[in-house]
Amino acid sequence: MELTFYIAAAVAVLATIMVITRFNMIHALLYLVVSFLAVAVVFLTLGAPFMAALEVIVYAGAIVVLIIFVIMMLSLTREDVEQEKAWLQPKLWLGPALLSFALLAELVYLLVIAEMPAAPAAASYVDARAVGLALYGPYVLGVQLSGILLMAGIVGAYHLGRQKKKVIHRFLQEKEPQKERSAAI
Amino acid sequence: MTTIPMETGLLLAGVLFMLGLISVMIRRNIIFMLISVEIMLNAAGLAFIVAGNHWAQPDGQIMFIFILTMAAAEVSVGLALILQIHHQLKTLNSDAANFMKG
Amino acid sequence: MGELLWLIPALPFAGALLLVLFGNRVSRALVSAIGVGSVGISAAVTLVLGIQYLSSRPAFIRQEVWQWFDVAGFSPSIAFHLDALSMVFIFVITFVGFLIHIYSTEYMAEDKDYARFFACMNLFVGSMLMLVMADNLLLLYLGWEGVGLCSYLLIGFWYKEPANGYAARKAFIITRVGDTAMAIGLFMLFQHFGTLHIQSISTEAAQVWSIGNETALIIALLLLGGAVGKSGQLPLQTWLPDAMAGPTPVSALIHAATMVTAGVYLIARMHVVFELAPAAMMAVAVIGAVTLLIAGFAALTQYDIKRVLAYSTISQVGYMFLALGVGAWSSGVFHFMIHGFFKALLFLCAGAIILALHHEQDMRKMGGLSKKLPVVFYTFLIGAASLAAFPLVSAGFYSKDQILWLQLAGENGNIWLYLAGLLGAFITSIYTFRMVFLTFYGEEKTHVGHKPTLAITVPLVILAVLSFAGGFIELPHNFGHVVLFSDFLAPILPAVTMVPDFNQYEWMLQLLAAVISLGGIFIAYLFYYKKPELIDSIHRSETTMAIHRFWHSGWGFDQLYDTLFVRPYVYLSKVNKSDFIDSIYTFIANATQGLHQLFARTQTGVMRNYVAGVVVGAIMILTISLLL
């Protein structure tokens, strides 16, 4: 079981590295699916099978499919890949990577110095039943808020996604009227 | 059931989070930035799961469900915004949307 | 009785309101009718009330119109108080004011701001009436400030001339100095008594404070400050000569009926407080004595006929202060009344002369007017005789003689005050008849244009009769001993405590005063009529000319205040042009703006930078929390 965890963890990290280094969006998304599936395996090894299922269905399924649909709508071409390559200069990597590594180093340091209390004797397996009971027990308010959030997301996506009438913010109009006109043509 | 130490799980979450963070900082393509944010959210959820299972409590998983919900809503709104930006600016370069710079 | 009391101040106010609202849209005849009529009816009401008052002799009549406000136990009302003292003032204000209004209809006939003039005049009379009829000191202060405002409006009436505006501002600001002192005095009175009701203060003050109490002294001095400012006494007298910038009827109103006498009224009204502070009384007397001398000498050297009269007013009000200062309250008020008559008369005569000579005010360019303007001449002569205290026949003789007599016969007087008063009387008769001889005798120097008609001559004659006969209601012990006036005031104002066994000297002092007055007239006759070359010889000497210039400028008070206050103030304001207190606030604004510009630069519109900023912030916070 431990071995499974480490393999899955390694796959997840590698797949993520691949995601962030790809120039082609579809490739990146495929690696992203791999990464999500690996994380799902990690969930299984940690004893959260329900979450593993959700990870596969929602992240690897719904969200990635959504992004793919959008990418298809934008009808990207080979030039966009070249553009992506041009944008991703190595000198751009250095600063952010250093910053992130500093952050990671601090996290690791914190993990090392923290005195981890021993896990409880009981098995660390939490089944879907316990989750469901807690979700609709103490956390029912959170469920309702999530519902409102999803509702807002639907309304927001509908509102922002409409393209029948060109909606240009007045700031944009005033600032770059000519550009907008050419865009309209 | 397992003896995987919590530190290891949290370390994995940290590494994933960091990778997402690097990507957000280096990418100009706004879709890539959205993907990176998803990675980071996933990493955060992983940390919750690790901690929740360490204590054998369902709370961690419930947090993950909330993060999942939030990620779904975020992606839908984010993609709608991306469509708008692409429609209006004819580009996916996030730097192009800098009309309100100081 | 007393139901009509509120009408007395209300009518002029109503007239002013009507004229302000509709004055420019109605005919001049209607404006005159409203302006003169309101004061006239007010005078008629005064007459009715006066007859009622004299026949029944109550201590006082009080009429509360409404409650002004009520805050934390302080509840002044709009209430009017009529007693003998306010009766005298109301009488002078309404009647003399009425005559001046009639006079103004002709004097101002050519002016295009006819309605504005009468609106301000009505407001002036109304404010002054409110001042003298007020039941409490707050209402009195309202009238007091109203008078100040109207003086500003009227002195600067011909506002297109910058000098007039300057004179108006000067009058307003200088009297404001006194008003501030008075306001502080009122605060202190309220602090001690919890009320500003005059009657309550008068009764309580005598019980709470003993004679010589320090608080009473401070309050009395503060009230004196207000009185000095309004009455143009030393050291705040400099505004009054410049106040001549206004039309002549305004000068007559300011000097005879309103404004200048407000200080006299205030001191007489608050005499209880002053009696508790002998040092303040002494201050009143000394101020009066010094002022009457200084103003007298200044009047000797003026050429502008109105400025002579202005200085003579300062000097005569000095006499009133002198009387008040030795506790001769009713004598002070008596002199106020007589002075109101003859000073109004003199100003109106001067106005008639000025009008006749095409607005020429310089006496050196006048002369020989006794033939051309006979009515003005004879009335002016009566007024001048009264001012110079011409023995036996003039009213001024009786009022002034009483004051001088009480300087010696009264317990609080002393020989120095008497001598100052006597010297002042001498100077007074010199400058008065200098004015008469320069103006009416000698050869004619300016062509006479406008001949006065009835609107001018009738008020002159009435005032002349009053200046002549007004004195006979109060005659000294040794001839007649008529005490109608002091009896009338006796319930309100206590009599002077006399030095025992002094009465036998009275005739000597009267003789001395008469000789002094006649001597002054003779000197004026000698220098300005008989032998004008004497004056020329005086003018040739350098030292006398220096004194002449010094006196002409009003003893250099203007220059003194200019160097002491105006110049340092102007200098400071120049140095502090961009207000250093403001710089604190501008610094805050500038710093905010600078920071805004600084942070606006960080808003690059590049999202990656923002994320990097967040990361750097997270690292910093983590590092700090680790290190701590």
mmCIF file of N, CA, C and O in Angstrom, chain A residues 1-6 42-47 116-125, chain B residues 1-10 50 53-55:
data_model
loop_
_atom_site.group_PDB
_atom_site.id
_atom_site.type_symbol
_atom_site.label_atom_id
_atom_site.label_comp_id
_atom_site.label_asym_id
_atom_site.label_seq_id
_atom_site.Cartn_x
_atom_site.Cartn_y
_atom_site.Cartn_z
ATOM 1 N N MET A 1 0.820 -1.215 0.000
ATOM 2 C CA MET A 1 0.000 0.000 0.000
ATOM 3 C C MET A 1 0.854 1.265 0.000
ATOM 4 O O MET A 1 0.581 2.250 -0.680
ATOM 5 N N GLU A 2 1.913 1.206 0.813
ATOM 6 C CA GLU A 2 2.823 2.359 0.856
ATOM 7 C C GLU A 2 3.478 2.599 -0.485
ATOM 8 O O GLU A 2 3.575 3.745 -0.939
ATOM 9 N N LEU A 3 3.834 1.508 -1.094
ATOM 10 C CA LEU A 3 4.491 1.601 -2.394
ATOM 11 C C LEU A 3 3.537 2.258 -3.389
ATOM 12 O O LEU A 3 3.936 3.151 -4.159
ATOM 13 N N THR A 4 2.285 1.836 -3.340
ATOM 14 C CA THR A 4 1.294 2.433 -4.230
ATOM 15 C C THR A 4 1.254 3.940 -4.041
ATOM 16 O O THR A 4 1.229 4.729 -4.993
ATOM 17 N N PHE A 5 1.247 4.349 -2.790
ATOM 18 C CA PHE A 5 1.214 5.790 -2.502
ATOM 19 C C PHE A 5 2.384 6.521 -3.130
ATOM 20 O O PHE A 5 2.223 7.547 -3.801
ATOM 21 N N TYR A 6 3.585 5.939 -2.939
ATOM 22 C CA TYR A 6 4.772 6.657 -3.426
ATOM 23 C C TYR A 6 4.772 6.711 -4.939
ATOM 24 O O TYR A 6 5.129 7.718 -5.539
ATOM 25 N N VAL A 42 -3.826 8.431 -4.776
ATOM 26 C CA VAL A 42 -3.301 8.821 -3.463
ATOM 27 C C VAL A 42 -4.432 8.844 -2.452
ATOM 28 O O VAL A 42 -4.293 8.360 -1.313
ATOM 29 N N PHE A 43 -5.572 9.377 -2.867
ATOM 30 C CA PHE A 43 -6.719 9.416 -1.958
ATOM 31 C C PHE A 43 -7.099 8.010 -1.520
ATOM 32 O O PHE A 43 -7.383 7.763 -0.347
ATOM 33 N N LEU A 44 -7.090 7.078 -2.513
ATOM 34 C CA LEU A 44 -7.434 5.702 -2.182
ATOM 35 C C LEU A 44 -6.472 5.136 -1.149
ATOM 36 O O LEU A 44 -6.889 4.548 -0.151
ATOM 37 N N THR A 45 -5.190 5.365 -1.386
ATOM 38 C CA THR A 45 -4.209 4.810 -0.452
ATOM 39 C C THR A 45 -4.330 5.431 0.919
ATOM 40 O O THR A 45 -4.014 4.822 1.927
ATOM 41 N N LEU A 46 -4.803 6.704 0.962
ATOM 42 C CA LEU A 46 -4.955 7.358 2.265
ATOM 43 C C LEU A 46 -6.228 6.892 2.983
ATOM 44 O O LEU A 46 -6.438 7.225 4.138
ATOM 45 N N GLY A 47 -7.085 6.158 2.251
ATOM 46 C CA GLY A 47 -8.310 5.681 2.885
ATOM 47 C C GLY A 47 -9.464 6.614 2.702
ATOM 48 O O GLY A 47 -10.257 6.832 3.630
ATOM 49 N N MET A 116 4.596 16.087 15.329
ATOM 50 C CA MET A 116 3.367 15.446 14.883
ATOM 51 C C MET A 116 2.822 14.583 16.001
ATOM 52 O O MET A 116 3.499 13.673 16.487
ATOM 53 N N PRO A 117 1.628 14.826 16.405
ATOM 54 C CA PRO A 117 1.061 13.926 17.416
ATOM 55 C C PRO A 117 0.759 12.570 16.779
ATOM 56 O O PRO A 117 0.481 12.479 15.576
ATOM 57 N N ALA A 118 0.808 11.561 17.584
ATOM 58 C CA ALA A 118 0.577 10.208 17.065
ATOM 59 C C ALA A 118 -0.862 10.080 16.589
ATOM 60 O O ALA A 118 -1.775 10.673 17.163
ATOM 61 N N ALA A 119 -1.024 9.312 15.545
ATOM 62 C CA ALA A 119 -2.375 9.108 15.022
ATOM 63 C C ALA A 119 -3.171 8.266 16.019
ATOM 64 O O ALA A 119 -2.610 7.491 16.786
ATOM 65 N N PRO A 120 -4.476 8.446 16.003
ATOM 66 C CA PRO A 120 -5.290 7.627 16.902
ATOM 67 C C PRO A 120 -5.178 6.156 16.528
ATOM 68 O O PRO A 120 -4.845 5.807 15.393
ATOM 69 N N ALA A 121 -5.486 5.355 17.495
ATOM 70 C CA ALA A 121 -5.279 3.925 17.320
ATOM 71 C C ALA A 121 -6.161 3.352 16.221
ATOM 72 O O ALA A 121 -5.762 2.456 15.491
ATOM 73 N N ALA A 122 -7.330 3.913 16.093
ATOM 74 C CA ALA A 122 -8.272 3.367 15.129
ATOM 75 C C ALA A 122 -7.743 3.517 13.713
ATOM 76 O O ALA A 122 -6.921 4.394 13.438
ATOM 77 N N ALA A 123 -8.246 2.696 12.855
ATOM 78 C CA ALA A 123 -7.804 2.754 11.481
ATOM 79 C C ALA A 123 -8.219 4.079 10.865
ATOM 80 O O ALA A 123 -9.280 4.602 11.163
ATOM 81 N N SER A 124 -7.340 4.640 10.000
ATOM 82 C CA SER A 124 -7.619 5.941 9.441
ATOM 83 C C SER A 124 -8.449 5.785 8.175
ATOM 84 O O SER A 124 -8.195 6.413 7.166
ATOM 85 N N TYR A 125 -9.437 4.949 8.231
ATOM 86 C CA TYR A 125 -10.318 4.762 7.086
ATOM 87 C C TYR A 125 -11.639 5.475 7.388
ATOM 88 O O TYR A 125 -12.320 5.168 8.358
ATOM 89 N N MET B 1 -4.807 1.233 8.453
ATOM 90 C CA MET B 1 -4.735 0.563 7.172
ATOM 91 C C MET B 1 -3.439 0.890 6.475
ATOM 92 O O MET B 1 -2.811 0.047 5.873
ATOM 93 N N THR B 2 -2.985 2.143 6.616
ATOM 94 C CA THR B 2 -1.663 2.436 6.067
ATOM 95 C C THR B 2 -0.826 3.057 7.139
ATOM 96 O O THR B 2 -1.327 3.547 8.141
ATOM 97 N N THR B 3 0.423 3.134 6.890
ATOM 98 C CA THR B 3 1.332 3.774 7.842
ATOM 99 C C THR B 3 2.063 4.910 7.164
ATOM 100 O O THR B 3 3.154 5.283 7.558
ATOM 101 N N ILE B 4 1.397 5.448 6.139
ATOM 102 C CA ILE B 4 2.026 6.569 5.453
ATOM 103 C C ILE B 4 2.049 7.755 6.411
ATOM 104 O O ILE B 4 0.998 8.175 6.899
ATOM 105 N N PRO B 5 3.216 8.291 6.671
ATOM 106 C CA PRO B 5 3.263 9.429 7.615
ATOM 107 C C PRO B 5 2.590 10.675 7.005
ATOM 108 O O PRO B 5 2.611 10.862 5.792
ATOM 109 N N MET B 6 2.039 11.455 7.889
ATOM 110 C CA MET B 6 1.318 12.630 7.405
ATOM 111 C C MET B 6 2.245 13.609 6.681
ATOM 112 O O MET B 6 1.862 14.263 5.723
ATOM 113 N N GLU B 7 3.509 13.648 7.172
ATOM 114 C CA GLU B 7 4.447 14.579 6.562
ATOM 115 C C GLU B 7 4.578 14.314 5.069
ATOM 116 O O GLU B 7 4.648 15.233 4.262
ATOM 117 N N THR B 8 4.614 13.087 4.718
ATOM 118 C CA THR B 8 4.788 12.735 3.316
ATOM 119 C C THR B 8 3.623 13.249 2.490
ATOM 120 O O THR B 8 3.811 13.878 1.434
ATOM 121 N N GLY B 9 2.422 13.012 2.994
ATOM 122 C CA GLY B 9 1.235 13.498 2.267
ATOM 123 C C GLY B 9 1.238 15.009 2.133
ATOM 124 O O GLY B 9 0.997 15.563 1.050
ATOM 125 N N LEU B 10 1.579 15.656 3.220
ATOM 126 C CA LEU B 10 1.589 17.125 3.176
ATOM 127 C C LEU B 10 2.679 17.628 2.261
ATOM 128 O O LEU B 10 2.513 18.634 1.559
ATOM 129 N N VAL B 50 -5.385 14.535 3.626
ATOM 130 C CA VAL B 50 -4.297 13.919 4.400
ATOM 131 C C VAL B 50 -4.521 14.169 5.878
ATOM 132 O O VAL B 50 -4.490 13.255 6.702
ATOM 133 N N ASN B 53 -7.655 12.308 7.294
ATOM 134 C CA ASN B 53 -7.497 10.876 7.488
ATOM 135 C C ASN B 53 -6.507 10.545 8.576
ATOM 136 O O ASN B 53 -6.589 9.500 9.196
ATOM 137 N N HIS B 54 -5.578 11.429 8.787
ATOM 138 C CA HIS B 54 -4.658 11.217 9.895
ATOM 139 C C HIS B 54 -5.432 11.117 11.202
ATOM 140 O O HIS B 54 -5.116 10.312 12.075
ATOM 141 N N TRP B 55 -6.438 11.957 11.378
ATOM 142 C CA TRP B 55 -7.229 11.953 12.611
ATOM 143 C C TRP B 55 -8.449 11.077 12.497
ATOM 144 O O TRP B 55 -9.233 11.005 13.443
#
